[in-house]
């Protein structure tokens, strides 16, 4: 594990399109899936990372809390499934089912979508506005597996609420921290390391 922070993609960046399979339904998910939504949360997660395990209940709760709202949510796992079988599609499907995710969990086998978003760690969060311009990238909250702070989701939830209200995200955005995305050998992006 390499402790890694978000790359902090420039605010205003247009969301790159993608076409990825949902590990539960098998349906192809893309930006168009969420065309009717005012805001879109894209989360890069996995199953084996202790940072994701630490917040997995809050991720599931986010999906439940915003299920009928104008927020679209999609989670993406881009880890090398050969070296990390816990992050293979079948294992991800088990996780999504057990946690009762109310959003698709997609598998980025080529890792090209993760690269397009400059995703660096798990978890890594990106909130886009109605025009699909980046409004927030950063942490869920201040909680980490070893700091005894409660998992509240307050940073991400505040960003979501601001975007849904058509406002700018208040305050300084703190990078997410987690395990590095497990790049396939030779597929590491220039921003890794």
Short mmCIF file of N, CA and C in Angstrom, two decimals:
data_model
loop_
_atom_site.label_atom_id
_atom_site.label_comp_id
_atom_site.label_asym_id
_atom_site.label_seq_id
_atom_site.Cartn_x
_atom_site.Cartn_y
_atom_site.Cartn_z
N UNK A 1 0.84 -1.19 0.00
CA UNK A 1 0.00 0.00 0.00
C UNK A 1 0.88 1.24 0.00
N UNK A 2 0.57 2.17 -0.88
CA UNK A 2 1.24 3.46 -0.89
C UNK A 2 0.20 4.50 -0.50
N UNK A 3 0.43 5.21 0.61
CA UNK A 3 -0.51 6.25 1.03
C UNK A 3 -0.48 7.35 -0.02
N UNK A 4 -1.64 7.64 -0.59
CA UNK A 4 -1.73 8.53 -1.74
C UNK A 4 -2.83 9.54 -1.53
N UNK A 5 -2.61 10.76 -2.02
CA UNK A 5 -3.63 11.81 -1.96
C UNK A 5 -4.21 12.05 -3.35
N UNK A 6 -5.40 12.65 -3.38
CA UNK A 6 -6.03 13.04 -4.63
C UNK A 6 -5.09 13.93 -5.44
N UNK A 7 -5.23 13.89 -6.75
CA UNK A 7 -4.43 14.77 -7.62
C UNK A 7 -4.98 16.19 -7.62
N UNK A 8 -6.22 16.36 -7.14
CA UNK A 8 -6.89 17.66 -7.11
C UNK A 8 -7.00 18.25 -8.52
N UNK A 9 -7.65 17.49 -9.37
CA UNK A 9 -7.98 17.91 -10.73
C UNK A 9 -8.53 19.34 -10.69
N UNK A 10 -8.17 20.20 -11.64
CA UNK A 10 -8.64 21.59 -11.59
C UNK A 10 -10.17 21.70 -11.60
N UNK A 11 -10.68 22.56 -10.71
CA UNK A 11 -12.12 22.81 -10.69
C UNK A 11 -12.54 23.36 -12.05
N UNK A 12 -13.75 23.02 -12.47
CA UNK A 12 -14.24 23.44 -13.78
C UNK A 12 -13.93 22.46 -14.90
N UNK A 13 -13.11 21.44 -14.61
CA UNK A 13 -12.79 20.42 -15.62
C UNK A 13 -14.08 19.71 -16.04
N UNK A 14 -14.23 19.49 -17.33
CA UNK A 14 -15.39 18.78 -17.85
C UNK A 14 -15.27 17.28 -17.55
N UNK A 15 -16.35 16.67 -17.10
CA UNK A 15 -16.33 15.23 -16.78
C UNK A 15 -16.04 14.41 -18.04
N UNK A 16 -14.99 13.60 -18.02
CA UNK A 16 -14.75 12.72 -19.16
C UNK A 16 -15.85 11.65 -19.25
N UNK A 17 -16.30 11.36 -20.46
CA UNK A 17 -17.31 10.32 -20.61
C UNK A 17 -16.68 8.95 -20.42
N UNK A 18 -17.50 7.98 -20.15
CA UNK A 18 -17.04 6.61 -19.96
C UNK A 18 -18.20 5.68 -20.28
N UNK A 19 -17.89 4.44 -20.53
CA UNK A 19 -18.87 3.38 -20.74
C UNK A 19 -18.34 2.14 -20.04
N UNK A 20 -18.88 1.87 -18.85
CA UNK A 20 -18.37 0.78 -18.01
C UNK A 20 -19.51 -0.10 -17.55
N UNK A 21 -19.23 -1.40 -17.36
CA UNK A 21 -20.27 -2.31 -16.88
C UNK A 21 -20.48 -2.22 -15.38
N UNK A 22 -21.76 -2.17 -14.98
CA UNK A 22 -22.13 -2.27 -13.58
C UNK A 22 -21.96 -3.74 -13.18
N UNK A 23 -21.20 -3.99 -12.11
CA UNK A 23 -20.91 -5.38 -11.72
C UNK A 23 -22.14 -6.12 -11.21
N UNK A 24 -23.18 -5.40 -10.81
CA UNK A 24 -24.39 -6.04 -10.30
C UNK A 24 -25.38 -6.33 -11.43
N UNK A 25 -25.74 -5.32 -12.20
CA UNK A 25 -26.77 -5.48 -13.23
C UNK A 25 -26.22 -5.90 -14.59
N UNK A 26 -24.94 -5.63 -14.82
CA UNK A 26 -24.36 -5.89 -16.13
C UNK A 26 -24.63 -4.78 -17.13
N UNK A 27 -25.45 -3.80 -16.76
CA UNK A 27 -25.76 -2.69 -17.67
C UNK A 27 -24.55 -1.79 -17.86
N UNK A 28 -24.45 -1.20 -19.04
CA UNK A 28 -23.39 -0.24 -19.31
C UNK A 28 -23.81 1.12 -18.74
N UNK A 29 -22.92 1.71 -17.96
CA UNK A 29 -23.16 3.00 -17.32
C UNK A 29 -22.27 4.04 -17.99
N UNK A 30 -22.84 5.22 -18.24
CA UNK A 30 -22.07 6.32 -18.84
C UNK A 30 -22.58 7.63 -18.26
N UNK A 31 -22.00 8.74 -18.69
CA UNK A 31 -22.50 10.05 -18.24
C UNK A 31 -23.98 10.21 -18.62
N UNK A 32 -24.36 9.69 -19.77
CA UNK A 32 -25.74 9.82 -20.24
C UNK A 32 -26.74 9.15 -19.29
N UNK A 33 -26.28 8.15 -18.55
CA UNK A 33 -27.15 7.48 -17.57
C UNK A 33 -27.73 8.48 -16.58
N UNK A 34 -26.97 9.56 -16.33
CA UNK A 34 -27.34 10.54 -15.30
C UNK A 34 -27.74 11.89 -15.91
N UNK A 35 -28.13 11.88 -17.17
CA UNK A 35 -28.42 13.13 -17.90
C UNK A 35 -29.47 13.99 -17.21
N UNK A 36 -30.42 13.38 -16.52
CA UNK A 36 -31.51 14.15 -15.89
C UNK A 36 -31.13 14.69 -14.51
N UNK A 37 -29.96 14.37 -14.03
CA UNK A 37 -29.56 14.76 -12.67
C UNK A 37 -28.85 16.11 -12.66
N UNK A 38 -29.09 16.91 -11.62
CA UNK A 38 -28.45 18.22 -11.45
C UNK A 38 -26.98 18.12 -11.07
N UNK A 39 -26.62 17.03 -10.44
CA UNK A 39 -25.25 16.84 -9.98
C UNK A 39 -24.89 15.37 -10.11
N UNK A 40 -23.59 15.12 -10.19
CA UNK A 40 -23.09 13.75 -10.34
C UNK A 40 -21.89 13.54 -9.45
N UNK A 41 -21.96 12.51 -8.62
CA UNK A 41 -20.86 12.10 -7.76
C UNK A 41 -20.23 10.86 -8.37
N UNK A 42 -18.94 10.95 -8.65
CA UNK A 42 -18.18 9.80 -9.13
C UNK A 42 -17.15 9.46 -8.05
N UNK A 43 -17.20 8.20 -7.60
CA UNK A 43 -16.31 7.74 -6.53
C UNK A 43 -15.44 6.61 -7.05
N UNK A 44 -14.16 6.72 -6.85
CA UNK A 44 -13.26 5.61 -7.16
C UNK A 44 -13.01 4.88 -5.84
N UNK A 45 -13.45 3.62 -5.80
CA UNK A 45 -13.35 2.83 -4.58
C UNK A 45 -12.84 1.43 -4.96
N UNK A 46 -12.71 0.58 -3.98
CA UNK A 46 -12.40 -0.83 -4.20
C UNK A 46 -12.90 -1.59 -2.97
N UNK A 47 -12.61 -2.87 -2.91
CA UNK A 47 -13.08 -3.62 -1.75
C UNK A 47 -12.00 -3.82 -0.70
N UNK A 48 -10.74 -4.02 -1.10
CA UNK A 48 -9.75 -4.46 -0.12
C UNK A 48 -9.10 -3.33 0.67
N UNK A 49 -9.17 -2.10 0.21
CA UNK A 49 -8.46 -0.98 0.84
C UNK A 49 -9.01 -0.67 2.23
N UNK A 50 -8.15 -0.57 3.25
CA UNK A 50 -8.63 -0.26 4.60
C UNK A 50 -9.30 1.12 4.70
N UNK A 51 -8.92 2.05 3.84
CA UNK A 51 -9.55 3.38 3.87
C UNK A 51 -10.99 3.30 3.37
N UNK A 52 -11.23 2.47 2.36
CA UNK A 52 -12.60 2.29 1.86
C UNK A 52 -13.41 1.46 2.87
N UNK A 53 -12.81 0.42 3.42
CA UNK A 53 -13.51 -0.38 4.43
C UNK A 53 -13.98 0.50 5.60
N UNK A 54 -13.15 1.47 5.96
CA UNK A 54 -13.44 2.37 7.07
C UNK A 54 -14.70 3.20 6.82
N UNK A 55 -14.99 3.52 5.55
CA UNK A 55 -16.11 4.41 5.23
C UNK A 55 -17.23 3.73 4.46
N UNK A 56 -17.15 2.43 4.28
CA UNK A 56 -18.10 1.75 3.38
C UNK A 56 -19.56 1.93 3.81
N UNK A 57 -19.81 1.97 5.11
CA UNK A 57 -21.19 2.16 5.57
C UNK A 57 -21.70 3.56 5.21
N UNK A 58 -20.83 4.55 5.29
CA UNK A 58 -21.21 5.91 4.91
C UNK A 58 -21.45 6.01 3.40
N UNK A 59 -20.66 5.30 2.61
CA UNK A 59 -20.89 5.29 1.16
C UNK A 59 -22.28 4.71 0.86
N UNK A 60 -22.60 3.61 1.52
CA UNK A 60 -23.93 3.01 1.33
C UNK A 60 -25.02 3.97 1.78
N UNK A 61 -24.79 4.68 2.89
CA UNK A 61 -25.79 5.63 3.41
C UNK A 61 -25.97 6.81 2.46
N UNK A 62 -24.89 7.28 1.87
CA UNK A 62 -25.00 8.35 0.87
C UNK A 62 -25.95 7.94 -0.25
N UNK A 63 -25.77 6.71 -0.72
CA UNK A 63 -26.64 6.21 -1.79
C UNK A 63 -28.10 6.18 -1.37
N UNK A 64 -28.35 5.79 -0.14
CA UNK A 64 -29.73 5.74 0.36
C UNK A 64 -30.30 7.16 0.55
N UNK A 65 -29.48 8.06 1.12
CA UNK A 65 -29.94 9.41 1.41
C UNK A 65 -30.27 10.21 0.15
N UNK A 66 -29.54 9.96 -0.92
CA UNK A 66 -29.72 10.74 -2.14
C UNK A 66 -30.41 9.95 -3.27
N UNK A 67 -30.96 8.80 -2.92
CA UNK A 67 -31.54 7.90 -3.93
C UNK A 67 -32.64 8.58 -4.75
N UNK A 68 -33.48 9.37 -4.13
CA UNK A 68 -34.59 10.00 -4.85
C UNK A 68 -34.30 11.48 -5.15
N UNK A 69 -33.05 11.89 -5.03
CA UNK A 69 -32.69 13.30 -5.22
C UNK A 69 -32.24 13.55 -6.66
N UNK A 70 -31.75 14.77 -6.88
CA UNK A 70 -31.21 15.16 -8.18
C UNK A 70 -29.72 14.86 -8.29
N UNK A 71 -29.21 14.02 -7.42
CA UNK A 71 -27.81 13.61 -7.47
C UNK A 71 -27.69 12.23 -8.08
N UNK A 72 -26.91 12.11 -9.12
CA UNK A 72 -26.53 10.81 -9.65
C UNK A 72 -25.26 10.36 -8.95
N UNK A 73 -25.15 9.07 -8.71
CA UNK A 73 -23.96 8.52 -8.06
C UNK A 73 -23.50 7.29 -8.83
N UNK A 74 -22.19 7.21 -9.05
CA UNK A 74 -21.61 5.99 -9.61
C UNK A 74 -20.27 5.75 -8.91
N UNK A 75 -20.02 4.50 -8.55
CA UNK A 75 -18.73 4.10 -8.00
C UNK A 75 -17.99 3.31 -9.06
N UNK A 76 -16.68 3.49 -9.09
CA UNK A 76 -15.83 2.81 -10.08
C UNK A 76 -14.65 2.19 -9.36
N UNK A 77 -14.35 0.94 -9.69
CA UNK A 77 -13.14 0.30 -9.19
C UNK A 77 -12.22 0.04 -10.38
N UNK A 78 -10.98 0.49 -10.25
CA UNK A 78 -10.03 0.36 -11.36
C UNK A 78 -8.81 -0.47 -10.99
N UNK A 79 -8.83 -1.12 -9.84
CA UNK A 79 -7.65 -1.87 -9.42
C UNK A 79 -7.38 -3.07 -10.30
N UNK A 80 -6.11 -3.45 -10.35
CA UNK A 80 -5.66 -4.64 -11.07
C UNK A 80 -6.27 -5.86 -10.38
N UNK A 81 -7.27 -6.45 -11.01
CA UNK A 81 -8.00 -7.57 -10.40
C UNK A 81 -7.19 -8.86 -10.39
N UNK A 82 -6.18 -8.97 -11.24
CA UNK A 82 -5.35 -10.18 -11.22
C UNK A 82 -4.51 -10.23 -9.95
N UNK A 83 -3.92 -9.11 -9.58
CA UNK A 83 -3.09 -9.06 -8.39
C UNK A 83 -3.92 -8.85 -7.12
N UNK A 84 -5.13 -8.29 -7.29
CA UNK A 84 -6.01 -8.00 -6.16
C UNK A 84 -7.38 -8.59 -6.43
N UNK A 85 -7.52 -9.92 -6.27
CA UNK A 85 -8.78 -10.59 -6.61
C UNK A 85 -9.98 -10.11 -5.81
N UNK A 86 -9.75 -9.51 -4.63
CA UNK A 86 -10.87 -8.93 -3.87
C UNK A 86 -11.54 -7.79 -4.64
N UNK A 87 -10.83 -7.25 -5.62
CA UNK A 87 -11.35 -6.13 -6.41
C UNK A 87 -11.80 -6.57 -7.81
N UNK A 88 -11.92 -7.87 -8.02
CA UNK A 88 -12.45 -8.39 -9.28
C UNK A 88 -13.97 -8.19 -9.30
N UNK A 89 -14.58 -8.16 -10.48
CA UNK A 89 -16.01 -7.87 -10.58
C UNK A 89 -16.92 -8.72 -9.69
N UNK A 90 -16.68 -10.02 -9.58
CA UNK A 90 -17.55 -10.86 -8.74
C UNK A 90 -17.46 -10.48 -7.27
N UNK A 91 -16.25 -10.15 -6.80
CA UNK A 91 -16.09 -9.72 -5.41
C UNK A 91 -16.72 -8.36 -5.18
N UNK A 92 -16.58 -7.47 -6.17
CA UNK A 92 -17.21 -6.15 -6.07
C UNK A 92 -18.73 -6.29 -6.02
N UNK A 93 -19.25 -7.23 -6.81
CA UNK A 93 -20.70 -7.47 -6.82
C UNK A 93 -21.17 -7.90 -5.44
N UNK A 94 -20.41 -8.77 -4.79
CA UNK A 94 -20.74 -9.22 -3.43
C UNK A 94 -20.77 -8.04 -2.47
N UNK A 95 -19.75 -7.18 -2.56
CA UNK A 95 -19.69 -6.00 -1.70
C UNK A 95 -20.90 -5.10 -1.93
N UNK A 96 -21.20 -4.80 -3.19
CA UNK A 96 -22.32 -3.91 -3.52
C UNK A 96 -23.64 -4.48 -3.02
N UNK A 97 -23.80 -5.79 -3.12
CA UNK A 97 -25.03 -6.45 -2.68
C UNK A 97 -25.14 -6.45 -1.16
N UNK A 98 -24.04 -6.80 -0.50
CA UNK A 98 -24.05 -6.86 0.97
C UNK A 98 -24.29 -5.48 1.59
N UNK A 99 -23.74 -4.43 0.98
CA UNK A 99 -23.90 -3.08 1.51
C UNK A 99 -25.17 -2.42 0.99
N UNK A 100 -25.88 -3.10 0.08
CA UNK A 100 -27.11 -2.58 -0.50
C UNK A 100 -26.90 -1.22 -1.16
N UNK A 101 -25.85 -1.14 -1.98
CA UNK A 101 -25.57 0.09 -2.72
C UNK A 101 -26.77 0.44 -3.59
N UNK A 102 -27.18 1.70 -3.56
CA UNK A 102 -28.30 2.19 -4.36
C UNK A 102 -27.78 2.89 -5.62
N UNK A 103 -26.56 2.61 -5.98
CA UNK A 103 -25.91 3.21 -7.15
C UNK A 103 -25.08 2.13 -7.84
N UNK A 104 -24.80 2.31 -9.12
CA UNK A 104 -23.99 1.32 -9.81
C UNK A 104 -22.54 1.32 -9.32
N UNK A 105 -21.96 0.14 -9.30
CA UNK A 105 -20.53 -0.04 -9.03
C UNK A 105 -19.93 -0.65 -10.28
N UNK A 106 -19.10 0.12 -10.95
CA UNK A 106 -18.56 -0.29 -12.25
C UNK A 106 -17.11 -0.75 -12.12
N UNK A 107 -16.71 -1.57 -13.07
CA UNK A 107 -15.34 -2.06 -13.10
C UNK A 107 -14.63 -1.50 -14.33
N UNK A 108 -13.52 -0.81 -14.08
CA UNK A 108 -12.70 -0.17 -15.11
C UNK A 108 -11.51 -1.07 -15.41
N UNK A 109 -11.75 -2.08 -16.22
CA UNK A 109 -10.72 -3.09 -16.49
C UNK A 109 -9.46 -2.51 -17.14
N UNK A 110 -9.62 -1.58 -18.06
CA UNK A 110 -8.47 -1.01 -18.76
C UNK A 110 -7.78 0.09 -17.95
N UNK A 111 -8.42 0.57 -16.92
CA UNK A 111 -7.94 1.66 -16.06
C UNK A 111 -7.92 3.00 -16.79
N UNK A 112 -8.46 3.06 -17.97
CA UNK A 112 -8.45 4.30 -18.76
C UNK A 112 -9.38 5.35 -18.17
N UNK A 113 -10.48 4.94 -17.57
CA UNK A 113 -11.40 5.91 -16.97
C UNK A 113 -10.75 6.55 -15.74
N UNK A 114 -10.11 5.73 -14.93
CA UNK A 114 -9.39 6.27 -13.76
C UNK A 114 -8.35 7.29 -14.21
N UNK A 115 -7.63 6.98 -15.26
CA UNK A 115 -6.63 7.92 -15.78
C UNK A 115 -7.28 9.20 -16.28
N UNK A 116 -8.41 9.08 -16.98
CA UNK A 116 -9.09 10.26 -17.52
C UNK A 116 -9.50 11.21 -16.40
N UNK A 117 -9.83 10.66 -15.23
CA UNK A 117 -10.22 11.47 -14.08
C UNK A 117 -9.03 11.82 -13.18
N UNK A 118 -7.85 11.39 -13.53
CA UNK A 118 -6.65 11.47 -12.70
C UNK A 118 -6.92 10.94 -11.29
N UNK A 119 -7.73 9.90 -11.22
CA UNK A 119 -7.96 9.23 -9.93
C UNK A 119 -6.64 8.65 -9.46
N UNK A 120 -6.38 8.83 -8.18
CA UNK A 120 -5.08 8.40 -7.64
C UNK A 120 -5.20 7.42 -6.49
N UNK A 121 -6.31 7.53 -5.74
CA UNK A 121 -6.42 6.75 -4.52
C UNK A 121 -7.82 6.19 -4.35
N UNK A 122 -7.93 5.26 -3.42
CA UNK A 122 -9.24 4.76 -3.01
C UNK A 122 -9.39 5.08 -1.53
N UNK A 123 -10.39 5.90 -1.21
CA UNK A 123 -11.40 6.47 -2.08
C UNK A 123 -10.95 7.80 -2.71
N UNK A 124 -11.54 8.13 -3.85
CA UNK A 124 -11.30 9.41 -4.51
C UNK A 124 -12.66 9.89 -5.00
N UNK A 125 -13.03 11.13 -4.66
CA UNK A 125 -14.38 11.64 -4.92
C UNK A 125 -14.36 12.84 -5.86
N UNK A 126 -15.31 12.86 -6.79
CA UNK A 126 -15.46 13.96 -7.75
C UNK A 126 -16.94 14.31 -7.85
N UNK A 127 -17.28 15.59 -7.62
CA UNK A 127 -18.66 16.05 -7.75
C UNK A 127 -18.73 17.03 -8.91
N UNK A 128 -19.63 16.75 -9.85
CA UNK A 128 -19.82 17.59 -11.04
C UNK A 128 -21.18 18.26 -10.98
N UNK A 129 -21.25 19.48 -11.53
CA UNK A 129 -22.50 20.23 -11.54
C UNK A 129 -23.37 19.83 -12.73
N UNK A 130 -24.43 20.58 -12.95
CA UNK A 130 -25.39 20.23 -14.01
C UNK A 130 -24.76 20.25 -15.39
N UNK A 131 -23.73 21.08 -15.59
CA UNK A 131 -23.02 21.12 -16.88
C UNK A 131 -21.89 20.10 -16.92
N UNK A 132 -21.80 19.31 -15.87
CA UNK A 132 -20.76 18.29 -15.68
C UNK A 132 -19.36 18.91 -15.64
N UNK A 133 -19.31 20.08 -14.98
CA UNK A 133 -18.02 20.69 -14.68
C UNK A 133 -17.69 20.39 -13.23
N UNK A 134 -16.41 20.13 -12.98
CA UNK A 134 -15.98 19.72 -11.65
C UNK A 134 -16.17 20.83 -10.63
N UNK A 135 -16.93 20.53 -9.58
CA UNK A 135 -17.21 21.50 -8.52
C UNK A 135 -16.50 21.13 -7.21
N UNK A 136 -16.18 19.85 -7.06
CA UNK A 136 -15.53 19.39 -5.82
C UNK A 136 -14.71 18.16 -6.12
N UNK A 137 -13.53 18.12 -5.55
CA UNK A 137 -12.72 16.91 -5.52
C UNK A 137 -11.99 16.95 -4.20
N UNK A 138 -12.12 15.88 -3.46
CA UNK A 138 -11.49 15.88 -2.15
C UNK A 138 -12.02 14.79 -1.25
N UNK A 139 -11.88 15.05 0.03
CA UNK A 139 -12.16 14.01 1.02
C UNK A 139 -13.64 13.89 1.36
N UNK A 140 -13.98 12.72 1.87
CA UNK A 140 -15.31 12.47 2.42
C UNK A 140 -15.49 13.31 3.69
N UNK A 141 -14.51 13.21 4.57
CA UNK A 141 -14.47 13.95 5.84
C UNK A 141 -13.08 13.77 6.43
N UNK A 142 -12.89 14.19 7.68
CA UNK A 142 -11.57 14.12 8.32
C UNK A 142 -11.24 12.75 8.91
N UNK A 143 -12.16 11.81 8.88
CA UNK A 143 -11.93 10.51 9.50
C UNK A 143 -10.96 9.66 8.68
N UNK A 144 -10.09 8.97 9.38
CA UNK A 144 -9.16 8.00 8.77
C UNK A 144 -9.18 6.76 9.65
N UNK A 145 -8.76 5.62 9.13
CA UNK A 145 -8.83 4.38 9.94
C UNK A 145 -8.14 4.46 11.30
N UNK A 146 -7.14 5.33 11.45
CA UNK A 146 -6.38 5.32 12.70
C UNK A 146 -6.54 6.58 13.54
N UNK A 147 -7.42 7.54 13.16
CA UNK A 147 -7.44 8.79 13.93
C UNK A 147 -8.61 8.94 14.89
N UNK A 148 -9.45 7.93 15.00
CA UNK A 148 -10.57 7.92 15.96
C UNK A 148 -11.59 9.02 15.75
N UNK A 149 -11.57 9.69 14.61
CA UNK A 149 -12.60 10.68 14.30
C UNK A 149 -13.79 9.96 13.68
N UNK A 150 -15.02 10.39 13.99
CA UNK A 150 -16.18 9.70 13.43
C UNK A 150 -16.33 9.93 11.94
N UNK A 151 -16.85 8.93 11.25
CA UNK A 151 -17.14 9.05 9.82
C UNK A 151 -18.48 9.77 9.69
N UNK A 152 -18.45 10.96 9.13
CA UNK A 152 -19.66 11.78 9.01
C UNK A 152 -20.03 12.09 7.57
N UNK A 153 -19.02 12.07 6.69
CA UNK A 153 -19.25 12.45 5.30
C UNK A 153 -19.45 13.95 5.12
N UNK A 154 -19.11 14.75 6.15
CA UNK A 154 -19.50 16.15 6.14
C UNK A 154 -18.92 16.97 4.99
N UNK A 155 -17.68 16.75 4.60
CA UNK A 155 -17.10 17.53 3.51
C UNK A 155 -17.80 17.24 2.19
N UNK A 156 -17.96 15.96 1.90
CA UNK A 156 -18.59 15.57 0.65
C UNK A 156 -20.07 15.96 0.64
N UNK A 157 -20.75 15.75 1.75
CA UNK A 157 -22.18 16.11 1.81
C UNK A 157 -22.40 17.62 1.65
N UNK A 158 -21.51 18.42 2.24
CA UNK A 158 -21.63 19.88 2.08
C UNK A 158 -21.44 20.27 0.61
N UNK A 159 -20.49 19.62 -0.05
CA UNK A 159 -20.26 19.89 -1.47
C UNK A 159 -21.48 19.51 -2.30
N UNK A 160 -22.03 18.35 -2.03
CA UNK A 160 -23.21 17.88 -2.77
C UNK A 160 -24.37 18.85 -2.58
N UNK A 161 -24.62 19.25 -1.34
CA UNK A 161 -25.73 20.17 -1.06
C UNK A 161 -25.55 21.51 -1.77
N UNK A 162 -24.31 22.02 -1.79
CA UNK A 162 -24.03 23.29 -2.47
C UNK A 162 -24.32 23.15 -3.97
N UNK A 163 -23.83 22.09 -4.59
CA UNK A 163 -24.02 21.90 -6.03
C UNK A 163 -25.50 21.71 -6.35
N UNK A 164 -26.20 20.95 -5.55
CA UNK A 164 -27.63 20.76 -5.78
C UNK A 164 -28.41 22.08 -5.66
N UNK A 165 -27.89 22.99 -4.83
CA UNK A 165 -28.53 24.31 -4.65
C UNK A 165 -28.05 25.32 -5.69
N UNK A 166 -27.17 24.89 -6.60
CA UNK A 166 -26.67 25.79 -7.63
C UNK A 166 -25.63 26.78 -7.12
N UNK A 167 -24.98 26.45 -6.01
CA UNK A 167 -24.00 27.34 -5.39
C UNK A 167 -22.59 26.77 -5.54
N UNK A 168 -21.61 27.63 -5.30
CA UNK A 168 -20.22 27.18 -5.26
C UNK A 168 -19.98 26.41 -3.97
N UNK A 169 -19.07 25.47 -4.03
CA UNK A 169 -18.73 24.70 -2.83
C UNK A 169 -17.93 25.60 -1.89
N UNK A 170 -18.39 25.75 -0.65
CA UNK A 170 -17.71 26.65 0.27
C UNK A 170 -16.41 26.07 0.82
N UNK A 171 -15.49 26.97 1.15
CA UNK A 171 -14.27 26.56 1.85
C UNK A 171 -13.22 25.92 0.99
N UNK A 172 -12.09 25.67 1.62
CA UNK A 172 -10.96 25.03 0.94
C UNK A 172 -11.21 23.53 0.86
N UNK A 173 -10.92 22.96 -0.28
CA UNK A 173 -11.16 21.53 -0.48
C UNK A 173 -9.90 20.73 -0.11
N UNK A 174 -10.09 19.77 0.79
CA UNK A 174 -8.99 18.95 1.27
C UNK A 174 -8.90 17.66 0.44
N UNK A 175 -7.71 17.27 0.01
CA UNK A 175 -7.60 16.05 -0.79
C UNK A 175 -8.02 14.80 -0.03
N UNK A 176 -8.57 13.86 -0.76
CA UNK A 176 -8.84 12.55 -0.19
C UNK A 176 -7.50 11.85 0.01
N UNK A 177 -7.46 10.95 0.97
CA UNK A 177 -6.26 10.17 1.26
C UNK A 177 -6.67 8.71 1.29
N UNK A 178 -5.86 7.85 0.71
CA UNK A 178 -6.15 6.43 0.75
C UNK A 178 -5.03 5.61 0.15
N UNK A 179 -5.34 4.38 -0.17
CA UNK A 179 -4.39 3.51 -0.86
C UNK A 179 -4.31 3.96 -2.32
N UNK A 180 -3.14 3.81 -2.91
CA UNK A 180 -3.04 4.14 -4.33
C UNK A 180 -3.87 3.16 -5.15
N UNK A 181 -4.37 3.62 -6.27
CA UNK A 181 -5.01 2.70 -7.21
C UNK A 181 -3.96 1.69 -7.63
N UNK A 182 -4.36 0.43 -7.69
CA UNK A 182 -3.41 -0.64 -8.02
C UNK A 182 -3.32 -0.77 -9.54
N UNK A 183 -2.37 -0.02 -10.10
CA UNK A 183 -2.20 0.01 -11.55
C UNK A 183 -1.59 -1.30 -12.04
N UNK A 184 -2.02 -1.72 -13.21
CA UNK A 184 -1.41 -2.89 -13.83
C UNK A 184 0.03 -2.55 -14.17
N UNK A 185 0.92 -3.53 -14.08
CA UNK A 185 2.34 -3.25 -14.37
C UNK A 185 2.50 -2.63 -15.77
N UNK A 186 3.21 -1.52 -15.82
CA UNK A 186 3.43 -0.82 -17.08
C UNK A 186 2.30 0.13 -17.46
N UNK A 187 1.23 0.17 -16.68
CA UNK A 187 0.08 1.01 -16.99
C UNK A 187 -0.02 2.22 -16.05
N UNK A 188 0.98 2.43 -15.23
CA UNK A 188 0.95 3.52 -14.27
C UNK A 188 0.91 4.86 -15.00
N UNK A 189 0.03 5.77 -14.57
CA UNK A 189 -0.01 7.08 -15.20
C UNK A 189 1.16 7.96 -14.78
N UNK A 190 1.38 9.02 -15.52
CA UNK A 190 2.53 9.90 -15.23
C UNK A 190 2.41 10.55 -13.86
N UNK A 191 1.17 10.73 -13.36
CA UNK A 191 1.00 11.38 -12.06
C UNK A 191 1.18 10.43 -10.87
N UNK A 192 1.39 9.14 -11.12
CA UNK A 192 1.58 8.18 -10.03
C UNK A 192 3.05 8.16 -9.61
N UNK A 193 3.26 8.16 -8.28
CA UNK A 193 4.62 8.02 -7.76
C UNK A 193 5.26 9.34 -7.63
#
